[in-house]
């Protein structure tokens, strides 16, 4: 039992260290994937477009760095900025979304990349605290199981 808990503890420890060391690469990959999702954005129900819409609606943001990122996409030339960027869904017309100057007043101007990464960093302390608590319980379990195994001899085991 102590060996199993030790193995799980080491796996969690390695995962935490790898996540901490490669956090900048994770941010870079997220930013490049978000840019790709914007370039490939379309109205069909594919996963990437739905993810972009969900992020924009939930975090009240638009584009990667700001709303003007949509101007460089093929979707913008056809339909303008997506409706998921609108502050008020009832007040956003397709004509407003095709004109960047009018759209600035109707859509969220902040980019999603900064909001997503700052949200993740804010929640990281909660995740770290919970992980530390679980690790403490695992260490206590390892120590107690080692103590128990020392006190049980073959003869005592047969008596129990």
PDB file of C-alpha atoms in Angstrom:
ATOM      1  CA  UNK A   1       0.000   0.000   0.000  1.00  0.00           C
ATOM      2  CA  UNK A   2       2.854   2.366   0.846  1.00  0.00           C
ATOM      3  CA  UNK A   3       4.489   1.624  -2.507  1.00  0.00           C
ATOM      4  CA  UNK A   4       1.257   2.390  -4.384  1.00  0.00           C
ATOM      5  CA  UNK A   5       0.766   5.676  -2.522  1.00  0.00           C
ATOM      6  CA  UNK A   6       4.416   6.575  -3.121  1.00  0.00           C
ATOM      7  CA  UNK A   7       4.021   5.921  -6.839  1.00  0.00           C
ATOM      8  CA  UNK A   8       0.896   8.089  -7.031  1.00  0.00           C
ATOM      9  CA  UNK A   9       2.634  10.812  -5.006  1.00  0.00           C
ATOM     10  CA  UNK A  10       5.630  10.798  -7.377  1.00  0.00           C
ATOM     11  CA  UNK A  11       3.399  10.952 -10.463  1.00  0.00           C
ATOM     12  CA  UNK A  12       1.516  13.963  -9.075  1.00  0.00           C
ATOM     13  CA  UNK A  13       4.790  15.617  -8.071  1.00  0.00           C
ATOM     14  CA  UNK A  14       6.317  15.120 -11.530  1.00  0.00           C
ATOM     15  CA  UNK A  15       3.145  16.422 -13.218  1.00  0.00           C
ATOM     16  CA  UNK A  16       3.181  19.550 -11.034  1.00  0.00           C
ATOM     17  CA  UNK A  17       6.864  20.209 -11.750  1.00  0.00           C
ATOM     18  CA  UNK A  18       6.423  19.702 -15.503  1.00  0.00           C
ATOM     19  CA  UNK A  19       3.390  22.011 -15.518  1.00  0.00           C
ATOM     20  CA  UNK A  20       5.310  24.693 -13.647  1.00  0.00           C
ATOM     21  CA  UNK A  21       8.433  24.429 -15.813  1.00  0.00           C
ATOM     22  CA  UNK A  22       6.551  24.448 -19.121  1.00  0.00           C
ATOM     23  CA  UNK A  23       3.903  27.040 -18.220  1.00  0.00           C
ATOM     24  CA  UNK A  24       5.306  29.556 -20.719  1.00  0.00           C
ATOM     25  CA  UNK A  25       5.178  26.988 -23.522  1.00  0.00           C
ATOM     26  CA  UNK A  26       1.584  26.230 -22.565  1.00  0.00           C
ATOM     27  CA  UNK A  27       0.738  29.941 -22.892  1.00  0.00           C
ATOM     28  CA  UNK A  28       2.501  30.179 -26.258  1.00  0.00           C
ATOM     29  CA  UNK A  29       0.724  27.096 -27.564  1.00  0.00           C
ATOM     30  CA  UNK A  30      -2.617  28.382 -26.334  1.00  0.00           C
ATOM     31  CA  UNK A  31      -2.084  31.717 -28.062  1.00  0.00           C
ATOM     32  CA  UNK A  32      -1.086  30.116 -31.371  1.00  0.00           C
ATOM     33  CA  UNK A  33      -4.010  27.668 -31.197  1.00  0.00           C
ATOM     34  CA  UNK A  34      -6.421  30.502 -30.462  1.00  0.00           C
ATOM     35  CA  UNK A  35      -5.088  32.391 -33.490  1.00  0.00           C
ATOM     36  CA  UNK A  36      -5.539  29.287 -35.647  1.00  0.00           C
ATOM     37  CA  UNK A  37      -9.069  28.852 -34.332  1.00  0.00           C
ATOM     38  CA  UNK A  38      -9.852  32.439 -35.344  1.00  0.00           C
ATOM     39  CA  UNK A  39      -8.429  31.905 -38.827  1.00  0.00           C
ATOM     40  CA  UNK A  40     -10.428  28.700 -39.301  1.00  0.00           C
ATOM     41  CA  UNK A  41     -13.573  30.056 -37.648  1.00  0.00           C
ATOM     42  CA  UNK A  42     -16.795  29.389 -39.514  1.00  0.00           C
ATOM     43  CA  UNK A  43     -20.484  29.144 -38.807  1.00  0.00           C
ATOM     44  CA  UNK A  44     -20.689  25.369 -38.972  1.00  0.00           C
ATOM     45  CA  UNK A  45     -20.816  23.568 -35.671  1.00  0.00           C
ATOM     46  CA  UNK A  46     -17.195  22.457 -35.401  1.00  0.00           C
ATOM     47  CA  UNK A  47     -15.435  22.153 -32.031  1.00  0.00           C
ATOM     48  CA  UNK A  48     -12.969  24.992 -32.545  1.00  0.00           C
ATOM     49  CA  UNK A  49     -15.603  27.546 -33.504  1.00  0.00           C
ATOM     50  CA  UNK A  50     -17.806  26.504 -30.588  1.00  0.00           C
ATOM     51  CA  UNK A  51     -14.826  26.806 -28.231  1.00  0.00           C
ATOM     52  CA  UNK A  52     -14.035  30.316 -29.492  1.00  0.00           C
ATOM     53  CA  UNK A  53     -17.684  31.349 -29.087  1.00  0.00           C
ATOM     54  CA  UNK A  54     -17.861  29.901 -25.581  1.00  0.00           C
ATOM     55  CA  UNK A  55     -14.665  31.658 -24.490  1.00  0.00           C
ATOM     56  CA  UNK A  56     -15.823  34.986 -25.929  1.00  0.00           C
ATOM     57  CA  UNK A  57     -19.287  34.790 -24.374  1.00  0.00           C
ATOM     58  CA  UNK A  58     -18.117  33.545 -20.987  1.00  0.00           C
ATOM     59  CA  UNK A  59     -15.172  35.892 -20.474  1.00  0.00           C
ATOM     60  CA  UNK A  60     -16.711  38.876 -22.303  1.00  0.00           C
ATOM     61  CA  UNK A  61     -13.784  39.196 -24.699  1.00  0.00           C
ATOM     62  CA  UNK A  62     -13.222  39.261 -28.447  1.00  0.00           C
ATOM     63  CA  UNK A  63     -10.291  38.058 -30.544  1.00  0.00           C
ATOM     64  CA  UNK A  64      -6.856  37.054 -29.313  1.00  0.00           C
ATOM     65  CA  UNK A  65      -5.340  40.423 -28.315  1.00  0.00           C
ATOM     66  CA  UNK A  66      -8.435  42.560 -29.073  1.00  0.00           C
ATOM     67  CA  UNK A  67     -11.487  42.679 -31.332  1.00  0.00           C
ATOM     68  CA  UNK A  68      -9.474  43.910 -34.342  1.00  0.00           C
ATOM     69  CA  UNK A  69      -7.887  40.442 -34.688  1.00  0.00           C
ATOM     70  CA  UNK A  70     -11.066  39.393 -36.493  1.00  0.00           C
ATOM     71  CA  UNK A  71     -10.364  41.907 -39.300  1.00  0.00           C
ATOM     72  CA  UNK A  72      -7.549  39.653 -40.549  1.00  0.00           C
ATOM     73  CA  UNK A  73      -9.777  36.583 -40.893  1.00  0.00           C
ATOM     74  CA  UNK A  74     -11.739  35.270 -43.831  1.00  0.00           C
ATOM     75  CA  UNK A  75     -14.868  35.133 -41.688  1.00  0.00           C
ATOM     76  CA  UNK A  76     -14.719  38.919 -41.197  1.00  0.00           C
ATOM     77  CA  UNK A  77     -14.744  39.569 -44.956  1.00  0.00           C
ATOM     78  CA  UNK A  78     -17.915  37.488 -45.267  1.00  0.00           C
ATOM     79  CA  UNK A  79     -19.873  38.202 -42.092  1.00  0.00           C
ATOM     80  CA  UNK A  80     -17.883  40.589 -39.902  1.00  0.00           C
ATOM     81  CA  UNK A  81     -17.127  39.968 -36.257  1.00  0.00           C
ATOM     82  CA  UNK A  82     -18.964  36.971 -34.748  1.00  0.00           C
ATOM     83  CA  UNK A  83     -22.079  37.578 -32.650  1.00  0.00           C
ATOM     84  CA  UNK A  84     -20.407  35.929 -29.664  1.00  0.00           C
ATOM     85  CA  UNK A  85     -18.398  39.150 -29.266  1.00  0.00           C
ATOM     86  CA  UNK A  86     -21.488  41.321 -28.860  1.00  0.00           C
ATOM     87  CA  UNK A  87     -22.100  43.044 -25.544  1.00  0.00           C
ATOM     88  CA  UNK A  88     -25.844  42.916 -26.159  1.00  0.00           C
ATOM     89  CA  UNK A  89     -27.077  40.239 -28.594  1.00  0.00           C
ATOM     90  CA  UNK A  90     -30.239  42.246 -29.438  1.00  0.00           C
ATOM     91  CA  UNK A  91     -28.272  45.391 -30.292  1.00  0.00           C
ATOM     92  CA  UNK A  92     -25.807  43.783 -32.739  1.00  0.00           C
ATOM     93  CA  UNK A  93     -26.719  43.924 -36.405  1.00  0.00           C
ATOM     94  CA  UNK A  94     -24.702  42.279 -39.154  1.00  0.00           C
ATOM     95  CA  UNK A  95     -23.972  45.701 -40.687  1.00  0.00           C
ATOM     96  CA  UNK A  96     -22.509  46.933 -37.391  1.00  0.00           C
ATOM     97  CA  UNK A  97     -20.330  43.844 -37.100  1.00  0.00           C
ATOM     98  CA  UNK A  98     -18.909  44.345 -40.610  1.00  0.00           C
ATOM     99  CA  UNK A  99     -17.803  47.920 -39.851  1.00  0.00           C
ATOM    100  CA  UNK A 100     -14.878  47.984 -37.362  1.00  0.00           C
ATOM    101  CA  UNK A 101     -15.659  51.537 -36.216  1.00  0.00           C
ATOM    102  CA  UNK A 102     -19.296  50.749 -35.379  1.00  0.00           C
ATOM    103  CA  UNK A 103     -18.355  47.338 -34.006  1.00  0.00           C
ATOM    104  CA  UNK A 104     -15.989  48.895 -31.478  1.00  0.00           C
ATOM    105  CA  UNK A 105     -19.007  50.312 -29.654  1.00  0.00           C
ATOM    106  CA  UNK A 106     -21.050  47.090 -29.841  1.00  0.00           C
ATOM    107  CA  UNK A 107     -18.529  44.337 -29.043  1.00  0.00           C
ATOM    108  CA  UNK A 108     -16.140  43.499 -26.238  1.00  0.00           C
ATOM    109  CA  UNK A 109     -12.836  45.194 -27.054  1.00  0.00           C
ATOM    110  CA  UNK A 110     -10.540  43.188 -24.758  1.00  0.00           C
ATOM    111  CA  UNK A 111      -8.731  40.163 -26.146  1.00  0.00           C
ATOM    112  CA  UNK A 112      -9.344  36.643 -24.849  1.00  0.00           C
ATOM    113  CA  UNK A 113      -5.723  35.537 -24.475  1.00  0.00           C
ATOM    114  CA  UNK A 114      -4.956  37.840 -21.550  1.00  0.00           C
ATOM    115  CA  UNK A 115      -8.271  37.068 -19.842  1.00  0.00           C
ATOM    116  CA  UNK A 116      -7.873  33.289 -20.161  1.00  0.00           C
ATOM    117  CA  UNK A 117      -4.284  33.272 -18.904  1.00  0.00           C
ATOM    118  CA  UNK A 118      -5.027  35.642 -16.018  1.00  0.00           C
ATOM    119  CA  UNK A 119      -8.051  33.542 -15.021  1.00  0.00           C
ATOM    120  CA  UNK A 120      -5.901  30.411 -15.080  1.00  0.00           C
ATOM    121  CA  UNK A 121      -3.191  32.077 -13.001  1.00  0.00           C
ATOM    122  CA  UNK A 122      -5.745  33.324 -10.469  1.00  0.00           C
ATOM    123  CA  UNK A 123      -7.216  29.831 -10.073  1.00  0.00           C
ATOM    124  CA  UNK A 124      -3.759  28.258  -9.893  1.00  0.00           C
ATOM    125  CA  UNK A 125      -3.358  29.153  -6.216  1.00  0.00           C
ATOM    126  CA  UNK A 126      -6.577  27.291  -5.379  1.00  0.00           C
ATOM    127  CA  UNK A 127      -5.446  24.255  -7.389  1.00  0.00           C
ATOM    128  CA  UNK A 128      -2.006  24.374  -5.738  1.00  0.00           C
ATOM    129  CA  UNK A 129      -3.553  24.537  -2.261  1.00  0.00           C
ATOM    130  CA  UNK A 130      -5.848  21.578  -2.910  1.00  0.00           C
ATOM    131  CA  UNK A 131      -2.971  19.597  -4.412  1.00  0.00           C
ATOM    132  CA  UNK A 132      -0.770  20.355  -1.405  1.00  0.00           C
ATOM    133  CA  UNK A 133      -3.524  19.161   0.934  1.00  0.00           C
ATOM    134  CA  UNK A 134      -3.932  15.905  -0.992  1.00  0.00           C
ATOM    135  CA  UNK A 135      -0.156  15.407  -1.026  1.00  0.00           C
ATOM    136  CA  UNK A 136      -0.037  15.824   2.769  1.00  0.00           C
ATOM    137  CA  UNK A 137      -2.712  13.148   3.202  1.00  0.00           C
ATOM    138  CA  UNK A 138      -0.786  10.860   0.868  1.00  0.00           C
ATOM    139  CA  UNK A 139       2.416  11.356   2.857  1.00  0.00           C
ATOM    140  CA  UNK A 140       0.586  10.639   6.116  1.00  0.00           C
ATOM    141  CA  UNK A 141      -0.840   7.478   4.526  1.00  0.00           C
ATOM    142  CA  UNK A 142       2.627   6.397   3.387  1.00  0.00           C
ATOM    143  CA  UNK A 143       4.130   6.958   6.853  1.00  0.00           C
ATOM    144  CA  UNK A 144       1.289   5.180   8.658  1.00  0.00           C
ATOM    145  CA  UNK A 145       1.346   2.198   6.300  1.00  0.00           C
ATOM    146  CA  UNK A 146       5.115   1.850   6.764  1.00  0.00           C
ATOM    147  CA  UNK A 147       4.683   1.993  10.552  1.00  0.00           C
ATOM    148  CA  UNK A 148       1.935  -0.604  10.401  1.00  0.00           C
ATOM    149  CA  UNK A 149       4.004  -2.949   8.255  1.00  0.00           C
ATOM    150  CA  UNK A 150       6.931  -2.722  10.717  1.00  0.00           C
ATOM    151  CA  UNK A 151       4.752  -3.735  13.645  1.00  0.00           C
ATOM    152  CA  UNK A 152       3.112  -6.669  11.941  1.00  0.00           C
ATOM    153  CA  UNK A 153       5.293  -9.745  11.885  1.00  0.00           C
ATOM    154  CA  UNK A 154       4.438 -12.993  10.226  1.00  0.00           C
ATOM    155  CA  UNK A 155       3.311 -14.571  13.525  1.00  0.00           C
ATOM    156  CA  UNK A 156       1.123 -11.629  14.500  1.00  0.00           C
ATOM    157  CA  UNK A 157      -0.411 -11.567  11.037  1.00  0.00           C
ATOM    158  CA  UNK A 158      -1.496 -15.188  11.414  1.00  0.00           C
ATOM    159  CA  UNK A 159      -3.063 -14.418  14.786  1.00  0.00           C
ATOM    160  CA  UNK A 160      -5.184 -11.612  13.370  1.00  0.00           C
TER     161      UNK A 160
END
